[in-house]
PDB file of C-alpha atoms in Angstrom:
ATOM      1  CA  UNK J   1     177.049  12.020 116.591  1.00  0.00           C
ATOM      2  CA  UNK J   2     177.646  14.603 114.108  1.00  0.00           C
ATOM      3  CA  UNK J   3     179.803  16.881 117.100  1.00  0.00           C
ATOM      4  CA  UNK J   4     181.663  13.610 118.180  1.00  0.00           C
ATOM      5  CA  UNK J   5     182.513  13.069 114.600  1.00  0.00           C
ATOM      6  CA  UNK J   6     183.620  16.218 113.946  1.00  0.00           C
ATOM      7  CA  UNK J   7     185.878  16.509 116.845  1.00  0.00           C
ATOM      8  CA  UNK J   8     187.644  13.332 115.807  1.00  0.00           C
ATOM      9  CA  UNK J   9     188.332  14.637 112.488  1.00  0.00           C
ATOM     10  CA  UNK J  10     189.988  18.050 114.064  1.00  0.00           C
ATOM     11  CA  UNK J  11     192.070  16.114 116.528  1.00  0.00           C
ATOM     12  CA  UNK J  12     193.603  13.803 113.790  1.00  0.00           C
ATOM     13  CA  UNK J  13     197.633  14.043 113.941  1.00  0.00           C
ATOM     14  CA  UNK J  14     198.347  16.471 110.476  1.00  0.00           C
ATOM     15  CA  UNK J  15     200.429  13.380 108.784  1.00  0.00           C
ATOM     16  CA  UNK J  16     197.924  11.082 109.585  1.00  0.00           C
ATOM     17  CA  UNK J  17     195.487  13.000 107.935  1.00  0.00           C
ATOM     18  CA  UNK J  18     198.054  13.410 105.229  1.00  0.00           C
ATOM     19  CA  UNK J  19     198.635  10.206 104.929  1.00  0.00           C
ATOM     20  CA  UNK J  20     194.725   9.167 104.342  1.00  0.00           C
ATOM     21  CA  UNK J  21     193.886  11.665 101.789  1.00  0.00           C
ATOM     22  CA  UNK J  22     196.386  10.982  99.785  1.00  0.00           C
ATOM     23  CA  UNK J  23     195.564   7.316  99.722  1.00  0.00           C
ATOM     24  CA  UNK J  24     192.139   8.779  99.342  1.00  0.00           C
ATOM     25  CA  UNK J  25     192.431  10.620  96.053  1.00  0.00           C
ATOM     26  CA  UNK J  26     194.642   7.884  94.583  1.00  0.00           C
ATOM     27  CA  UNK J  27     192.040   5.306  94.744  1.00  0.00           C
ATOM     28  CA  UNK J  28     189.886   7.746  93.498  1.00  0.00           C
ATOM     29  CA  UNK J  29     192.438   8.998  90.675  1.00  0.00           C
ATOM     30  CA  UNK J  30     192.336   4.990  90.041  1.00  0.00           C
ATOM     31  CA  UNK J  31     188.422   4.416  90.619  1.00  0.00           C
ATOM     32  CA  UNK J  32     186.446   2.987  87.472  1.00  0.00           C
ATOM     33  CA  UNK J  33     183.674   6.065  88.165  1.00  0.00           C
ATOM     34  CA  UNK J  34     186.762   8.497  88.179  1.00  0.00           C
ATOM     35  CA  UNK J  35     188.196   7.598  84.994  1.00  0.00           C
ATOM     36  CA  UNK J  36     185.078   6.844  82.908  1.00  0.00           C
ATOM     37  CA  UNK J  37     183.645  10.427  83.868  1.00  0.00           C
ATOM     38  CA  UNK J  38     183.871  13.563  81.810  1.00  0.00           C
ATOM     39  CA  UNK J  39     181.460  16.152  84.090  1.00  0.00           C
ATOM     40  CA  UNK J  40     182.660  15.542  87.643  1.00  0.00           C
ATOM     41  CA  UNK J  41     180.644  17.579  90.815  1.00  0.00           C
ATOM     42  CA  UNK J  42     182.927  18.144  94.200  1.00  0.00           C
ATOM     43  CA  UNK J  43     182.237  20.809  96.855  1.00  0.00           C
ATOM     44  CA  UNK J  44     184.541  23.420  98.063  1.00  0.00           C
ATOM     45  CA  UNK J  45     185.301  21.823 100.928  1.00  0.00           C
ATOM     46  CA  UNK J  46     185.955  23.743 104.947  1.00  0.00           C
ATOM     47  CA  UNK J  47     188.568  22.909 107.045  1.00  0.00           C
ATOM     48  CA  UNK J  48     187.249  19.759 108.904  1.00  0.00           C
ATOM     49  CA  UNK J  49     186.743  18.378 105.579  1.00  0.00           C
ATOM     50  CA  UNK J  50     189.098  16.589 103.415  1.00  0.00           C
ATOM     51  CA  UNK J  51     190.657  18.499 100.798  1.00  0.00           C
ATOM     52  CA  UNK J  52     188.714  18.737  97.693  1.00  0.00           C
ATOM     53  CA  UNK J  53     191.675  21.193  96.255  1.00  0.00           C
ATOM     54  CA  UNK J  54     193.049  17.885  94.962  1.00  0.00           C
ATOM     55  CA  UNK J  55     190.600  16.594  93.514  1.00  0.00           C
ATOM     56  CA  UNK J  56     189.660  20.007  91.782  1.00  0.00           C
ATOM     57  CA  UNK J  57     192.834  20.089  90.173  1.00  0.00           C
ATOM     58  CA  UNK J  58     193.434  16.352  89.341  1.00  0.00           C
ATOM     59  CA  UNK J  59     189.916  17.018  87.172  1.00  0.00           C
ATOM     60  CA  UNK J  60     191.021  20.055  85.649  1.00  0.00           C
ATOM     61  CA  UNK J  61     194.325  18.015  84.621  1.00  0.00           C
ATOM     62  CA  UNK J  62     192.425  15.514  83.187  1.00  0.00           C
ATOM     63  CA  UNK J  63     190.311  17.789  80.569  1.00  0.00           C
ATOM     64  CA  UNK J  64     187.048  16.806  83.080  1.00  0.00           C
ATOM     65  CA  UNK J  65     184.332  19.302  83.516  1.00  0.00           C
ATOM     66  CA  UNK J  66     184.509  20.884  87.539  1.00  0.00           C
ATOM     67  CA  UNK J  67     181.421  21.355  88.719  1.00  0.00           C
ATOM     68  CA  UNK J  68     180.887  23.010  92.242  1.00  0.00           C
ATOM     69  CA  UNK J  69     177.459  23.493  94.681  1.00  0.00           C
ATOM     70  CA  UNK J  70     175.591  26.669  95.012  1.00  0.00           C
ATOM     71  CA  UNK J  71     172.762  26.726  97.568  1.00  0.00           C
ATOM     72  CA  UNK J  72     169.108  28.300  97.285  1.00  0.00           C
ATOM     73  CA  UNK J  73     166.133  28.092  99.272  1.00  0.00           C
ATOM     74  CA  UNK J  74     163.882  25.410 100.049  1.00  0.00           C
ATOM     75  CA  UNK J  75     167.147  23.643 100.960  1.00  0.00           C
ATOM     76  CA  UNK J  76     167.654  22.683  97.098  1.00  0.00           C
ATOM     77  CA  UNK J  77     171.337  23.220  95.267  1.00  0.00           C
ATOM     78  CA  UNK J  78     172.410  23.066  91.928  1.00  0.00           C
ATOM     79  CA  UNK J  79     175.929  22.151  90.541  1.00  0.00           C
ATOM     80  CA  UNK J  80     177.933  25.242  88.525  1.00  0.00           C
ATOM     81  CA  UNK J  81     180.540  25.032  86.164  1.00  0.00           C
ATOM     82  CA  UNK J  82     184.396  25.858  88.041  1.00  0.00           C
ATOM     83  CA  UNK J  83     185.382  28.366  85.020  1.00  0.00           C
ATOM     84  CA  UNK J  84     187.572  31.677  85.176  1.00  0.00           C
ATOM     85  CA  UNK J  85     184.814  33.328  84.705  1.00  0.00           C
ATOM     86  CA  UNK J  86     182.699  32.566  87.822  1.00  0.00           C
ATOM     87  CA  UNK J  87     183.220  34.178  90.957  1.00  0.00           C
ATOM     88  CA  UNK J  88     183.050  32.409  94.742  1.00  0.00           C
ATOM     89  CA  UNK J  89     181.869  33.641  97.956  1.00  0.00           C
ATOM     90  CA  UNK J  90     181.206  32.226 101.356  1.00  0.00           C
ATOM     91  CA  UNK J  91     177.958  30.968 102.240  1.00  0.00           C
ATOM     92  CA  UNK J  92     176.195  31.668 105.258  1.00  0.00           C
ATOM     93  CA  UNK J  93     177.671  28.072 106.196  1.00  0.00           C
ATOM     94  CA  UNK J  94     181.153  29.340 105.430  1.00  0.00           C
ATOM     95  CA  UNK J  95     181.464  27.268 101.905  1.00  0.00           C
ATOM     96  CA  UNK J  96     182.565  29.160  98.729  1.00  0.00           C
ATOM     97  CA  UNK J  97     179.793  29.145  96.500  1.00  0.00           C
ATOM     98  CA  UNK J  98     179.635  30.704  93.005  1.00  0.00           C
ATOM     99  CA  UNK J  99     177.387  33.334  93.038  1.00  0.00           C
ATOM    100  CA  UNK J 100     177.082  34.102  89.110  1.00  0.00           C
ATOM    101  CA  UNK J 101     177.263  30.919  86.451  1.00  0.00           C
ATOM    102  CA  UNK J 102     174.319  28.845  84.607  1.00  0.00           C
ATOM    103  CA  UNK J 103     173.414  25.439  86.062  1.00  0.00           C
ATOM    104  CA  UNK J 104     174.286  22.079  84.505  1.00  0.00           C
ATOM    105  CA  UNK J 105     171.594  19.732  84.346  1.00  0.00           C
ATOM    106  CA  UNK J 106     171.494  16.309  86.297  1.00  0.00           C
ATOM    107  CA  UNK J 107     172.102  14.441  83.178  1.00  0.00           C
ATOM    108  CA  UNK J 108     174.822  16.114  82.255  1.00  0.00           C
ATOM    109  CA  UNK J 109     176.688  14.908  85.987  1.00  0.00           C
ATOM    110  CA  UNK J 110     178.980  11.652  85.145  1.00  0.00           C
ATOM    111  CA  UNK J 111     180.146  11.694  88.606  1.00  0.00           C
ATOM    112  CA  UNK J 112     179.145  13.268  92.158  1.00  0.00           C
ATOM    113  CA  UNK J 113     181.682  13.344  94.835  1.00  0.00           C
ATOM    114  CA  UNK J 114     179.384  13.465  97.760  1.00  0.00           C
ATOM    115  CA  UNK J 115     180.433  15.015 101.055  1.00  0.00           C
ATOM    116  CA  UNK J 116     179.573  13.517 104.771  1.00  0.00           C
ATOM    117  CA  UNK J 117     180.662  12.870 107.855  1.00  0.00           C
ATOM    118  CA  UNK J 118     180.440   9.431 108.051  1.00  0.00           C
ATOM    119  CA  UNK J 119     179.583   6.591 105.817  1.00  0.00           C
ATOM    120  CA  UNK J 120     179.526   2.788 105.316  1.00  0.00           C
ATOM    121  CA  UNK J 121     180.627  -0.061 103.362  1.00  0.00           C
ATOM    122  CA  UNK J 122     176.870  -0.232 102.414  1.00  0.00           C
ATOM    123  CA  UNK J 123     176.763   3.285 101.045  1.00  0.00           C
ATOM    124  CA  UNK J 124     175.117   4.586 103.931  1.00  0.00           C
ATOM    125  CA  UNK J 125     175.717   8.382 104.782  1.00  0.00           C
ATOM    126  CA  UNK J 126     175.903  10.686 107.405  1.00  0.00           C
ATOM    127  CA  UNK J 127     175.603  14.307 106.057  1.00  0.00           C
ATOM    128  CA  UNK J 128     175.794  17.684 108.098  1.00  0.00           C
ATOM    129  CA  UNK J 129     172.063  17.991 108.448  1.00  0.00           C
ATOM    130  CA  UNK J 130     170.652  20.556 106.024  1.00  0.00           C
ATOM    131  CA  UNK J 131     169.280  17.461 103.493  1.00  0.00           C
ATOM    132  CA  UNK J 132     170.650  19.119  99.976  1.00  0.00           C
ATOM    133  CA  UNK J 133     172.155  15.940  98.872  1.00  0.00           C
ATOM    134  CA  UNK J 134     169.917  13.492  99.640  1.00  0.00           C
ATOM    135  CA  UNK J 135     167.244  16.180  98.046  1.00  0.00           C
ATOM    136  CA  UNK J 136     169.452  16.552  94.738  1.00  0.00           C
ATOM    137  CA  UNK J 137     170.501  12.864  94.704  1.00  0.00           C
ATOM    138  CA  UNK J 138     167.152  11.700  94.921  1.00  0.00           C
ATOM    139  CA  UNK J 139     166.355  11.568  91.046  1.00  0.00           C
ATOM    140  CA  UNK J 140     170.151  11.790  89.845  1.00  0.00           C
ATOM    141  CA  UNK J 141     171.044   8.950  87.742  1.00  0.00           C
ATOM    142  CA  UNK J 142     175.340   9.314  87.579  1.00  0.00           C
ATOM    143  CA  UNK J 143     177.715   7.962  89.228  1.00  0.00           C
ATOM    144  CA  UNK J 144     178.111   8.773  93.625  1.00  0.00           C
ATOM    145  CA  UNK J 145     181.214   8.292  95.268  1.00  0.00           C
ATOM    146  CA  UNK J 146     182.240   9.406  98.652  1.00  0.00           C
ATOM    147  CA  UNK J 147     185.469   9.599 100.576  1.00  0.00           C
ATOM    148  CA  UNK J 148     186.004   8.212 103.971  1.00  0.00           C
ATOM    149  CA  UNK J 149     188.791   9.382 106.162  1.00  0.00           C
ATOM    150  CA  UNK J 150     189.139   6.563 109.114  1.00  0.00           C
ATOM    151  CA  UNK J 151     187.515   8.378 111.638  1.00  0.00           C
ATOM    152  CA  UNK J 152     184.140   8.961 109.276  1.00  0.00           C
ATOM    153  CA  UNK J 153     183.907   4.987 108.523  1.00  0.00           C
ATOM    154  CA  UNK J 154     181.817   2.886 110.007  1.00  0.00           C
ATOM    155  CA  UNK J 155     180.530  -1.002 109.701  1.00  0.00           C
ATOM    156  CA  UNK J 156     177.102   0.137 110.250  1.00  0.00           C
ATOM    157  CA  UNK J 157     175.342   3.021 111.052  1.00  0.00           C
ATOM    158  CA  UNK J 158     175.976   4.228 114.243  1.00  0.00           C
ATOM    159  CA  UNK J 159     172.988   6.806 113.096  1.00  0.00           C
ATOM    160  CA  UNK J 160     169.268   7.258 112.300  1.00  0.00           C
ATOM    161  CA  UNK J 161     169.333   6.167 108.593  1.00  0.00           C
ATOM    162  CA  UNK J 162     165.679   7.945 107.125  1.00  0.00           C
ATOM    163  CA  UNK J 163     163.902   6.572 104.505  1.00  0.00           C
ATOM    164  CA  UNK J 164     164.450  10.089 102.563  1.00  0.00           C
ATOM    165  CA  UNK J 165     168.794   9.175 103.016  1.00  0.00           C
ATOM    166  CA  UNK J 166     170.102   7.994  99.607  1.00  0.00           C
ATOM    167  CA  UNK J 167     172.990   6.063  99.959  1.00  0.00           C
ATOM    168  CA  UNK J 168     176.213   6.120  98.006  1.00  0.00           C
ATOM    169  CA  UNK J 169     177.369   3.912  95.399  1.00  0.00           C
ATOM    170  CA  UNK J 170     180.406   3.498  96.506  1.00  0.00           C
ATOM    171  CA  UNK J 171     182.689   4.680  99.449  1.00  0.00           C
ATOM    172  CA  UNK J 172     186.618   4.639  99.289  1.00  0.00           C
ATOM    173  CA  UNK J 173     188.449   4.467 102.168  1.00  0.00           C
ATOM    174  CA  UNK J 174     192.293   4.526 103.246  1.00  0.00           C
ATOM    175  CA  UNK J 175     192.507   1.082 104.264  1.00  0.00           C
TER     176      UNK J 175
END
């Protein structure tokens, strides 16, 4: 599912793609979670991903606190401050990660845009398999929003959905 899904998303026509994230991030832009959050968490996204560049910057613009992934054993992650002062590198997944920085606490997270690969109207997620965000959403109390090019939206899952799988508040889609 997860291969299938991913070569749909790297076959989509370049203005097509276009054209859905930029309906994406202005329903997001627009989004009550968007614009009552202060401390907002987005990964660096890879090239099969939408864009989180956008969203990066539209935060910054707004005075919001960036907050970005880094990765640790046991599968856990913690969310890091986007500052001047704190440096990236790739992952051995091929994500920048910040690799100096202090942590932010949970409660201190308005708003967590949550990656995937494909998702539901019901919140449901697909992720890429490694578990950190159902592991770090499991006791996080904010605000969860995900973005859903066409291709990643479904009306029900079309996958195993585990009992350990924490769903999404709410997804936004291009349609």
């Amino acid at each position: 599912m997860r291969e299938q899904i991913i070569a749909n998303l790297v076959a989509l026509a370049p203005d097509v793609r276009q054209f859905q994230a930029d309906e994406l991030y202005q329903r997001l832009f627009a989004s009550h979670a968007w614009n009552t959050s202060h401390t907002v968490a987005v990964t660096m996204s890879t090239a099969t991903e939408l864009d989180t560049k956008p969203i990066i910057e539209a935060a910054q613009q707004a005075d919001k606190r960036v907050l970005v992934p880094r990765t640790f054993s046991g599968r856990q992650m913690e969310f890091v401050p986007m500052t001047d002062a704190v440096r990236l590198e790739a992952s051995e997944y091929g994500i920048q990660e910040p690799i100096n920085g202090n942590a932010t606490v949970k409660s201190g997270i308005d708003l967590i845009v949550v990656p995937g690969l494909a998702f539901t109207p019901e919140g449901d997620r697909l992720g890429f398999g490694g578990g950190y965000y159902d592991r770090y959403l499991a006791d996080y109390s904010g605000q969860t929003v995900s973005l859903a090019l066409d291709a990643q939206y479904f009306d029900t899952p079309e996958w195993t959905v585990n009992e350990h799988d924490i769903k999404v508040q709410q997804v936004i889609t291009a349609h």
